[in-house]
Amino acid sequence: MLGAIREQRRQARTAGLRAVALTLTFEDNGAFCSGHISDFLERVRKALKRRGHALPYTWVLEREGRLHYHLMLWLPRDFILDKQKLARWWAWGSTWTACCKQVKRWGRYMAKFNSVARIPKATRLFGYGGLDDSGRAAVQRAGLPQWLLALLPRGSTVRRFTGGGWTDAGTGERFVSPYLWTPWGWVTRHPCAR
């Protein structure tokens, strides 16, 4: 998630966007539906699209008391998220918003994940979007294991391979981890093993 925020910040500098910190809280945890965050973001996205802008965003779900989402939105400087818009777009509880002057601090706060155990099952804990192609590639590379990064040529895109390992999207070459989990811990595979 922090990699996505870093790439969004890079993208926002060139587009002249500002960061907005936002918290969306459910009034009643029983009203929770994982689709509510998608609905909210879609409403903001449509409002920005009418003005010719995309919506870079990052969100995380947390439960400390009531379920709530922490978000970072990158908005045009002249776009205001006023209380009336927020009340229409988030009808399930309360909202809090502030100009995010310390992007790294808010990003670290969002990434703390200290109350994951009590979140409803099969619920996504975080999400991000609105990155350009180079941003998506950078976030994907940041999430890859070090052993794989050492083998990949710069600019390669990989996908998980069914049955284990990774496949280079351009060449079709398959990469398998050199490590194997055993009851005694991680061991290095024999170089001839596949």
JSON list of C-alpha atoms in Angstrom, two decimals:
[
{"chain": "A", "resi": 1, "resn": "MET", "atom": "CA", "xyz": [0.00, 0.00, 0.00]},
{"chain": "A", "resi": 2, "resn": "LEU", "atom": "CA", "xyz": [2.83, 2.43, 0.78]},
{"chain": "A", "resi": 3, "resn": "GLY", "atom": "CA", "xyz": [4.27, 1.75, -2.67]},
{"chain": "A", "resi": 4, "resn": "ALA", "atom": "CA", "xyz": [0.93, 2.73, -4.23]},
{"chain": "A", "resi": 5, "resn": "ILE", "atom": "CA", "xyz": [0.86, 5.95, -2.23]},
{"chain": "A", "resi": 6, "resn": "ARG", "atom": "CA", "xyz": [4.42, 6.76, -3.31]},
{"chain": "A", "resi": 7, "resn": "GLU", "atom": "CA", "xyz": [3.50, 6.26, -6.97]},
{"chain": "A", "resi": 8, "resn": "GLN", "atom": "CA", "xyz": [0.28, 8.26, -6.58]},
{"chain": "A", "resi": 9, "resn": "ARG", "atom": "CA", "xyz": [2.29, 11.10, -5.05]},
{"chain": "A", "resi": 10, "resn": "ARG", "atom": "CA", "xyz": [4.67, 11.06, -8.03]},
{"chain": "A", "resi": 11, "resn": "GLN", "atom": "CA", "xyz": [1.72, 11.10, -10.42]},
{"chain": "A", "resi": 12, "resn": "ALA", "atom": "CA", "xyz": [-0.05, 13.85, -8.42]},
{"chain": "A", "resi": 13, "resn": "ARG", "atom": "CA", "xyz": [2.95, 16.18, -8.62]},
{"chain": "A", "resi": 14, "resn": "THR", "atom": "CA", "xyz": [2.88, 16.18, -12.41]},
{"chain": "A", "resi": 15, "resn": "ALA", "atom": "CA", "xyz": [-0.93, 16.55, -12.52]},
{"chain": "A", "resi": 16, "resn": "GLY", "atom": "CA", "xyz": [-1.11, 19.29, -9.83]},
{"chain": "A", "resi": 17, "resn": "LEU", "atom": "CA", "xyz": [-3.29, 17.25, -7.45]},
{"chain": "A", "resi": 18, "resn": "ARG", "atom": "CA", "xyz": [-3.51, 17.57, -3.67]},
{"chain": "A", "resi": 19, "resn": "ALA", "atom": "CA", "xyz": [-3.87, 14.82, -1.08]},
{"chain": "A", "resi": 20, "resn": "VAL", "atom": "CA", "xyz": [-7.02, 14.63, 1.03]},
{"chain": "A", "resi": 21, "resn": "ALA", "atom": "CA", "xyz": [-7.26, 12.42, 4.13]},
{"chain": "A", "resi": 22, "resn": "LEU", "atom": "CA", "xyz": [-10.71, 10.96, 4.71]},
{"chain": "A", "resi": 23, "resn": "THR", "atom": "CA", "xyz": [-12.36, 8.63, 7.20]},
{"chain": "A", "resi": 24, "resn": "LEU", "atom": "CA", "xyz": [-15.74, 7.00, 6.50]},
{"chain": "A", "resi": 25, "resn": "THR", "atom": "CA", "xyz": [-17.30, 5.43, 9.60]},
{"chain": "A", "resi": 26, "resn": "PHE", "atom": "CA", "xyz": [-20.28, 3.07, 9.78]},
{"chain": "A", "resi": 27, "resn": "GLU", "atom": "CA", "xyz": [-22.94, 4.20, 12.25]},
{"chain": "A", "resi": 28, "resn": "ASP", "atom": "CA", "xyz": [-23.93, 0.56, 12.76]},
{"chain": "A", "resi": 29, "resn": "ASN", "atom": "CA", "xyz": [-21.53, -2.32, 12.10]},
{"chain": "A", "resi": 30, "resn": "GLY", "atom": "CA", "xyz": [-24.53, -4.42, 11.07]},
{"chain": "A", "resi": 31, "resn": "ALA", "atom": "CA", "xyz": [-24.99, -2.13, 8.05]},
{"chain": "A", "resi": 32, "resn": "PHE", "atom": "CA", "xyz": [-21.51, -3.02, 6.76]},
{"chain": "A", "resi": 33, "resn": "CYS", "atom": "CA", "xyz": [-21.27, -4.17, 3.15]},
{"chain": "A", "resi": 34, "resn": "SER", "atom": "CA", "xyz": [-17.94, -4.39, 1.35]},
{"chain": "A", "resi": 35, "resn": "GLY", "atom": "CA", "xyz": [-19.55, -2.81, -1.72]},
{"chain": "A", "resi": 36, "resn": "HIS", "atom": "CA", "xyz": [-20.13, 0.50, 0.08]},
{"chain": "A", "resi": 37, "resn": "ILE", "atom": "CA", "xyz": [-16.52, 1.63, -0.47]},
{"chain": "A", "resi": 38, "resn": "SER", "atom": "CA", "xyz": [-16.80, 0.87, -4.19]},
{"chain": "A", "resi": 39, "resn": "ASP", "atom": "CA", "xyz": [-20.05, 2.84, -4.39]},
{"chain": "A", "resi": 40, "resn": "PHE", "atom": "CA", "xyz": [-18.48, 5.82, -2.63]},
{"chain": "A", "resi": 41, "resn": "LEU", "atom": "CA", "xyz": [-15.39, 5.82, -4.85]},
{"chain": "A", "resi": 42, "resn": "GLU", "atom": "CA", "xyz": [-17.52, 5.46, -7.98]},
{"chain": "A", "resi": 43, "resn": "ARG", "atom": "CA", "xyz": [-19.49, 8.60, -7.03]},
{"chain": "A", "resi": 44, "resn": "VAL", "atom": "CA", "xyz": [-16.28, 10.59, -6.50]},
{"chain": "A", "resi": 45, "resn": "ARG", "atom": "CA", "xyz": [-14.80, 9.17, -9.72]},
{"chain": "A", "resi": 46, "resn": "LYS", "atom": "CA", "xyz": [-17.87, 10.22, -11.76]},
{"chain": "A", "resi": 47, "resn": "ALA", "atom": "CA", "xyz": [-17.79, 13.75, -10.33]},
{"chain": "A", "resi": 48, "resn": "LEU", "atom": "CA", "xyz": [-14.12, 14.07, -11.27]},
{"chain": "A", "resi": 49, "resn": "LYS", "atom": "CA", "xyz": [-14.58, 12.48, -14.70]},
{"chain": "A", "resi": 50, "resn": "ARG", "atom": "CA", "xyz": [-17.14, 15.17, -15.60]},
{"chain": "A", "resi": 51, "resn": "ARG", "atom": "CA", "xyz": [-14.33, 17.67, -14.96]},
{"chain": "A", "resi": 52, "resn": "GLY", "atom": "CA", "xyz": [-11.78, 15.66, -16.96]},
{"chain": "A", "resi": 53, "resn": "HIS", "atom": "CA", "xyz": [-9.82, 14.18, -14.04]},
{"chain": "A", "resi": 54, "resn": "ALA", "atom": "CA", "xyz": [-8.99, 10.65, -12.87]},
{"chain": "A", "resi": 55, "resn": "LEU", "atom": "CA", "xyz": [-9.12, 9.57, -9.21]},
{"chain": "A", "resi": 56, "resn": "PRO", "atom": "CA", "xyz": [-5.96, 8.16, -7.64]},
{"chain": "A", "resi": 57, "resn": "TYR", "atom": "CA", "xyz": [-6.94, 6.69, -4.26]},
{"chain": "A", "resi": 58, "resn": "THR", "atom": "CA", "xyz": [-5.88, 4.33, -1.50]},
{"chain": "A", "resi": 59, "resn": "TRP", "atom": "CA", "xyz": [-8.10, 2.93, 1.26]},
{"chain": "A", "resi": 60, "resn": "VAL", "atom": "CA", "xyz": [-7.87, 0.59, 4.22]},
{"chain": "A", "resi": 61, "resn": "LEU", "atom": "CA", "xyz": [-10.63, -0.96, 6.36]},
{"chain": "A", "resi": 62, "resn": "GLU", "atom": "CA", "xyz": [-10.18, -0.88, 10.12]},
{"chain": "A", "resi": 63, "resn": "ARG", "atom": "CA", "xyz": [-12.17, -1.78, 13.18]},
{"chain": "A", "resi": 64, "resn": "GLU", "atom": "CA", "xyz": [-11.38, 0.00, 16.35]},
{"chain": "A", "resi": 65, "resn": "GLY", "atom": "CA", "xyz": [-14.82, 0.44, 17.84]},
{"chain": "A", "resi": 66, "resn": "ARG", "atom": "CA", "xyz": [-16.95, 0.85, 14.73]},
{"chain": "A", "resi": 67, "resn": "LEU", "atom": "CA", "xyz": [-15.88, -0.34, 11.28]},
{"chain": "A", "resi": 68, "resn": "HIS", "atom": "CA", "xyz": [-14.40, 2.50, 9.25]},
{"chain": "A", "resi": 69, "resn": "TYR", "atom": "CA", "xyz": [-12.35, 3.21, 6.16]},
{"chain": "A", "resi": 70, "resn": "HIS", "atom": "CA", "xyz": [-9.30, 5.46, 6.06]},
{"chain": "A", "resi": 71, "resn": "LEU", "atom": "CA", "xyz": [-8.70, 6.90, 2.60]},
{"chain": "A", "resi": 72, "resn": "MET", "atom": "CA", "xyz": [-6.24, 9.09, 0.77]},
{"chain": "A", "resi": 73, "resn": "LEU", "atom": "CA", "xyz": [-7.69, 10.75, -2.31]},
{"chain": "A", "resi": 74, "resn": "TRP", "atom": "CA", "xyz": [-5.72, 12.83, -4.80]},
{"chain": "A", "resi": 75, "resn": "LEU", "atom": "CA", "xyz": [-8.00, 15.63, -5.98]},
{"chain": "A", "resi": 76, "resn": "PRO", "atom": "CA", "xyz": [-7.69, 18.72, -8.18]},
{"chain": "A", "resi": 77, "resn": "ARG", "atom": "CA", "xyz": [-6.96, 21.80, -6.09]},
{"chain": "A", "resi": 78, "resn": "ASP", "atom": "CA", "xyz": [-10.29, 23.41, -7.01]},
{"chain": "A", "resi": 79, "resn": "PHE", "atom": "CA", "xyz": [-12.43, 20.33, -6.19]},
{"chain": "A", "resi": 80, "resn": "ILE", "atom": "CA", "xyz": [-14.05, 20.61, -2.75]},
{"chain": "A", "resi": 81, "resn": "LEU", "atom": "CA", "xyz": [-15.43, 17.63, -0.82]},
{"chain": "A", "resi": 82, "resn": "ASP", "atom": "CA", "xyz": [-18.04, 19.54, 1.14]},
{"chain": "A", "resi": 83, "resn": "LYS", "atom": "CA", "xyz": [-20.30, 18.08, 3.85]},
{"chain": "A", "resi": 84, "resn": "GLN", "atom": "CA", "xyz": [-23.34, 17.95, 1.54]},
{"chain": "A", "resi": 85, "resn": "LYS", "atom": "CA", "xyz": [-21.54, 15.85, -1.08]},
{"chain": "A", "resi": 86, "resn": "LEU", "atom": "CA", "xyz": [-20.10, 13.55, 1.55]},
{"chain": "A", "resi": 87, "resn": "ALA", "atom": "CA", "xyz": [-23.51, 13.08, 3.21]},
{"chain": "A", "resi": 88, "resn": "ARG", "atom": "CA", "xyz": [-25.03, 12.08, -0.16]},
{"chain": "A", "resi": 89, "resn": "TRP", "atom": "CA", "xyz": [-22.14, 9.82, -1.15]},
{"chain": "A", "resi": 90, "resn": "TRP", "atom": "CA", "xyz": [-21.67, 8.15, 2.29]},
{"chain": "A", "resi": 91, "resn": "ALA", "atom": "CA", "xyz": [-25.11, 7.49, 3.78]},
{"chain": "A", "resi": 92, "resn": "TRP", "atom": "CA", "xyz": [-24.01, 4.76, 6.24]},
{"chain": "A", "resi": 93, "resn": "GLY", "atom": "CA", "xyz": [-22.51, 6.91, 8.98]},
{"chain": "A", "resi": 94, "resn": "SER", "atom": "CA", "xyz": [-20.18, 9.80, 9.63]},
{"chain": "A", "resi": 95, "resn": "THR", "atom": "CA", "xyz": [-17.30, 11.30, 7.68]},
{"chain": "A", "resi": 96, "resn": "TRP", "atom": "CA", "xyz": [-14.14, 13.20, 8.56]},
{"chain": "A", "resi": 97, "resn": "THR", "atom": "CA", "xyz": [-11.93, 14.96, 6.03]},
{"chain": "A", "resi": 98, "resn": "ALA", "atom": "CA", "xyz": [-8.78, 17.09, 6.11]},
{"chain": "A", "resi": 99, "resn": "CYS", "atom": "CA", "xyz": [-6.15, 18.40, 3.73]},
{"chain": "A", "resi": 100, "resn": "CYS", "atom": "CA", "xyz": [-3.31, 15.89, 3.98]},
{"chain": "A", "resi": 101, "resn": "LYS", "atom": "CA", "xyz": [-0.14, 17.94, 4.36]},
{"chain": "A", "resi": 102, "resn": "GLN", "atom": "CA", "xyz": [1.91, 15.00, 5.69]},
{"chain": "A", "resi": 103, "resn": "VAL", "atom": "CA", "xyz": [1.32, 12.26, 3.12]},
{"chain": "A", "resi": 104, "resn": "LYS", "atom": "CA", "xyz": [3.94, 9.86, 4.53]},
{"chain": "A", "resi": 105, "resn": "ARG", "atom": "CA", "xyz": [2.54, 10.12, 8.06]},
{"chain": "A", "resi": 106, "resn": "TRP", "atom": "CA", "xyz": [-1.07, 9.50, 6.94]},
{"chain": "A", "resi": 107, "resn": "GLY", "atom": "CA", "xyz": [0.11, 6.61, 4.75]},
{"chain": "A", "resi": 108, "resn": "ARG", "atom": "CA", "xyz": [1.92, 4.98, 7.70]},
{"chain": "A", "resi": 109, "resn": "TYR", "atom": "CA", "xyz": [-1.15, 5.52, 9.88]},
{"chain": "A", "resi": 110, "resn": "MET", "atom": "CA", "xyz": [-3.34, 3.83, 7.26]},
{"chain": "A", "resi": 111, "resn": "ALA", "atom": "CA", "xyz": [-0.89, 0.91, 6.96]},
{"chain": "A", "resi": 112, "resn": "LYS", "atom": "CA", "xyz": [-0.80, 0.07, 10.68]},
{"chain": "A", "resi": 113, "resn": "PHE", "atom": "CA", "xyz": [-3.36, -2.83, 10.40]},
{"chain": "A", "resi": 114, "resn": "ASN", "atom": "CA", "xyz": [-3.68, -3.30, 14.15]},
{"chain": "A", "resi": 115, "resn": "SER", "atom": "CA", "xyz": [-7.24, -4.60, 14.32]},
{"chain": "A", "resi": 116, "resn": "VAL", "atom": "CA", "xyz": [-7.49, -7.07, 11.45]},
{"chain": "A", "resi": 117, "resn": "ALA", "atom": "CA", "xyz": [-8.75, -10.00, 13.56]},
{"chain": "A", "resi": 118, "resn": "ARG", "atom": "CA", "xyz": [-12.26, -8.62, 14.04]},
{"chain": "A", "resi": 119, "resn": "ILE", "atom": "CA", "xyz": [-13.05, -7.63, 10.46]},
{"chain": "A", "resi": 120, "resn": "PRO", "atom": "CA", "xyz": [-15.79, -9.63, 8.68]},
{"chain": "A", "resi": 121, "resn": "LYS", "atom": "CA", "xyz": [-14.58, -12.69, 6.76]},
{"chain": "A", "resi": 122, "resn": "ALA", "atom": "CA", "xyz": [-13.98, -12.49, 2.99]},
{"chain": "A", "resi": 123, "resn": "THR", "atom": "CA", "xyz": [-13.60, -8.71, 3.18]},
{"chain": "A", "resi": 124, "resn": "ARG", "atom": "CA", "xyz": [-10.84, -6.84, 1.38]},
{"chain": "A", "resi": 125, "resn": "LEU", "atom": "CA", "xyz": [-8.67, -4.98, 3.85]},
{"chain": "A", "resi": 126, "resn": "PHE", "atom": "CA", "xyz": [-7.26, -2.38, 1.46]},
{"chain": "A", "resi": 127, "resn": "GLY", "atom": "CA", "xyz": [-7.35, -1.18, -2.10]},
{"chain": "A", "resi": 128, "resn": "TYR", "atom": "CA", "xyz": [-5.89, 1.41, -4.43]},
{"chain": "A", "resi": 129, "resn": "GLY", "atom": "CA", "xyz": [-6.46, 2.66, -7.95]},
{"chain": "A", "resi": 130, "resn": "GLY", "atom": "CA", "xyz": [-6.04, 5.44, -10.45]},
{"chain": "A", "resi": 131, "resn": "LEU", "atom": "CA", "xyz": [-2.37, 4.80, -11.21]},
{"chain": "A", "resi": 132, "resn": "ASP", "atom": "CA", "xyz": [-0.87, 5.29, -14.65]},
{"chain": "A", "resi": 133, "resn": "ASP", "atom": "CA", "xyz": [0.91, 2.37, -16.40]},
{"chain": "A", "resi": 134, "resn": "SER", "atom": "CA", "xyz": [4.34, 3.15, -14.96]},
{"chain": "A", "resi": 135, "resn": "GLY", "atom": "CA", "xyz": [2.84, 3.47, -11.47]},
{"chain": "A", "resi": 136, "resn": "ARG", "atom": "CA", "xyz": [1.09, 0.10, -11.71]},
{"chain": "A", "resi": 137, "resn": "ALA", "atom": "CA", "xyz": [4.33, -1.52, -12.89]},
{"chain": "A", "resi": 138, "resn": "ALA", "atom": "CA", "xyz": [6.33, 0.05, -10.05]},
{"chain": "A", "resi": 139, "resn": "VAL", "atom": "CA", "xyz": [3.81, -1.12, -7.42]},
{"chain": "A", "resi": 140, "resn": "GLN", "atom": "CA", "xyz": [3.82, -4.63, -8.85]},
{"chain": "A", "resi": 141, "resn": "ARG", "atom": "CA", "xyz": [7.63, -4.77, -8.85]},
{"chain": "A", "resi": 142, "resn": "ALA", "atom": "CA", "xyz": [7.77, -3.51, -5.27]},
{"chain": "A", "resi": 143, "resn": "GLY", "atom": "CA", "xyz": [5.61, -6.44, -4.15]},
{"chain": "A", "resi": 144, "resn": "LEU", "atom": "CA", "xyz": [7.69, -9.15, -5.82]},
{"chain": "A", "resi": 145, "resn": "PRO", "atom": "CA", "xyz": [10.08, -11.39, -3.87]},
{"chain": "A", "resi": 146, "resn": "GLN", "atom": "CA", "xyz": [13.75, -10.36, -3.93]},
{"chain": "A", "resi": 147, "resn": "TRP", "atom": "CA", "xyz": [14.87, -13.61, -5.56]},
{"chain": "A", "resi": 148, "resn": "LEU", "atom": "CA", "xyz": [12.51, -12.96, -8.48]},
{"chain": "A", "resi": 149, "resn": "LEU", "atom": "CA", "xyz": [13.59, -9.32, -8.89]},
{"chain": "A", "resi": 150, "resn": "ALA", "atom": "CA", "xyz": [17.19, -10.49, -9.19]},
{"chain": "A", "resi": 151, "resn": "LEU", "atom": "CA", "xyz": [16.23, -12.73, -12.15]},
{"chain": "A", "resi": 152, "resn": "LEU", "atom": "CA", "xyz": [13.89, -10.39, -14.05]},
{"chain": "A", "resi": 153, "resn": "PRO", "atom": "CA", "xyz": [15.05, -7.98, -16.71]},
{"chain": "A", "resi": 154, "resn": "ARG", "atom": "CA", "xyz": [14.05, -4.34, -16.10]},
{"chain": "A", "resi": 155, "resn": "GLY", "atom": "CA", "xyz": [10.56, -3.59, -17.37]},
{"chain": "A", "resi": 156, "resn": "SER", "atom": "CA", "xyz": [9.34, -7.20, -17.30]},
{"chain": "A", "resi": 157, "resn": "THR", "atom": "CA", "xyz": [5.82, -7.97, -16.17]},
{"chain": "A", "resi": 158, "resn": "VAL", "atom": "CA", "xyz": [5.10, -11.23, -14.37]},
{"chain": "A", "resi": 159, "resn": "ARG", "atom": "CA", "xyz": [2.00, -13.12, -13.31]},
{"chain": "A", "resi": 160, "resn": "ARG", "atom": "CA", "xyz": [1.47, -15.87, -10.78]},
{"chain": "A", "resi": 161, "resn": "PHE", "atom": "CA", "xyz": [1.64, -19.31, -12.34]},
{"chain": "A", "resi": 162, "resn": "THR", "atom": "CA", "xyz": [-1.02, -21.89, -11.42]},
{"chain": "A", "resi": 163, "resn": "GLY", "atom": "CA", "xyz": [0.68, -24.59, -9.41]},
{"chain": "A", "resi": 164, "resn": "GLY", "atom": "CA", "xyz": [3.37, -22.26, -8.05]},
{"chain": "A", "resi": 165, "resn": "GLY", "atom": "CA", "xyz": [5.89, -19.80, -9.34]},
{"chain": "A", "resi": 166, "resn": "TRP", "atom": "CA", "xyz": [5.77, -16.85, -11.70]},
{"chain": "A", "resi": 167, "resn": "THR", "atom": "CA", "xyz": [5.58, -16.43, -15.49]},
{"chain": "A", "resi": 168, "resn": "ASP", "atom": "CA", "xyz": [7.13, -13.61, -17.50]},
{"chain": "A", "resi": 169, "resn": "ALA", "atom": "CA", "xyz": [4.20, -12.13, -19.47]},
{"chain": "A", "resi": 170, "resn": "GLY", "atom": "CA", "xyz": [6.41, -11.24, -22.44]},
{"chain": "A", "resi": 171, "resn": "THR", "atom": "CA", "xyz": [8.55, -14.36, -22.86]},
{"chain": "A", "resi": 172, "resn": "GLY", "atom": "CA", "xyz": [6.48, -17.04, -21.09]},
{"chain": "A", "resi": 173, "resn": "GLU", "atom": "CA", "xyz": [9.53, -18.05, -19.03]},
{"chain": "A", "resi": 174, "resn": "ARG", "atom": "CA", "xyz": [8.59, -19.66, -15.72]},
{"chain": "A", "resi": 175, "resn": "PHE", "atom": "CA", "xyz": [10.35, -18.84, -12.45]},
{"chain": "A", "resi": 176, "resn": "VAL", "atom": "CA", "xyz": [10.13, -21.08, -9.37]},
{"chain": "A", "resi": 177, "resn": "SER", "atom": "CA", "xyz": [11.26, -20.01, -5.91]},
{"chain": "A", "resi": 178, "resn": "PRO", "atom": "CA", "xyz": [14.65, -21.34, -4.87]},
{"chain": "A", "resi": 179, "resn": "TYR", "atom": "CA", "xyz": [13.22, -21.80, -1.37]},
{"chain": "A", "resi": 180, "resn": "LEU", "atom": "CA", "xyz": [11.11, -24.65, -0.06]},
{"chain": "A", "resi": 181, "resn": "TRP", "atom": "CA", "xyz": [9.18, -24.73, 3.21]},
{"chain": "A", "resi": 182, "resn": "THR", "atom": "CA", "xyz": [9.77, -27.79, 5.40]},
{"chain": "A", "resi": 183, "resn": "PRO", "atom": "CA", "xyz": [8.71, -28.56, 8.99]},
{"chain": "A", "resi": 184, "resn": "TRP", "atom": "CA", "xyz": [12.22, -27.42, 10.00]},
{"chain": "A", "resi": 185, "resn": "GLY", "atom": "CA", "xyz": [11.99, -24.07, 8.21]},
{"chain": "A", "resi": 186, "resn": "TRP", "atom": "CA", "xyz": [12.96, -22.68, 4.82]},
{"chain": "A", "resi": 187, "resn": "VAL", "atom": "CA", "xyz": [15.60, -24.53, 2.82]},
{"chain": "A", "resi": 188, "resn": "THR", "atom": "CA", "xyz": [17.19, -23.84, -0.53]},
{"chain": "A", "resi": 189, "resn": "ARG", "atom": "CA", "xyz": [16.06, -26.13, -3.33]},
{"chain": "A", "resi": 190, "resn": "HIS", "atom": "CA", "xyz": [18.62, -28.21, -5.18]},
{"chain": "A", "resi": 191, "resn": "PRO", "atom": "CA", "xyz": [19.59, -26.25, -8.34]},
{"chain": "A", "resi": 192, "resn": "CYS", "atom": "CA", "xyz": [18.46, -29.12, -10.59]},
{"chain": "A", "resi": 193, "resn": "ALA", "atom": "CA", "xyz": [15.02, -29.41, -8.94]},
{"chain": "A", "resi": 194, "resn": "ARG", "atom": "CA", "xyz": [12.05, -27.82, -10.72]}
]
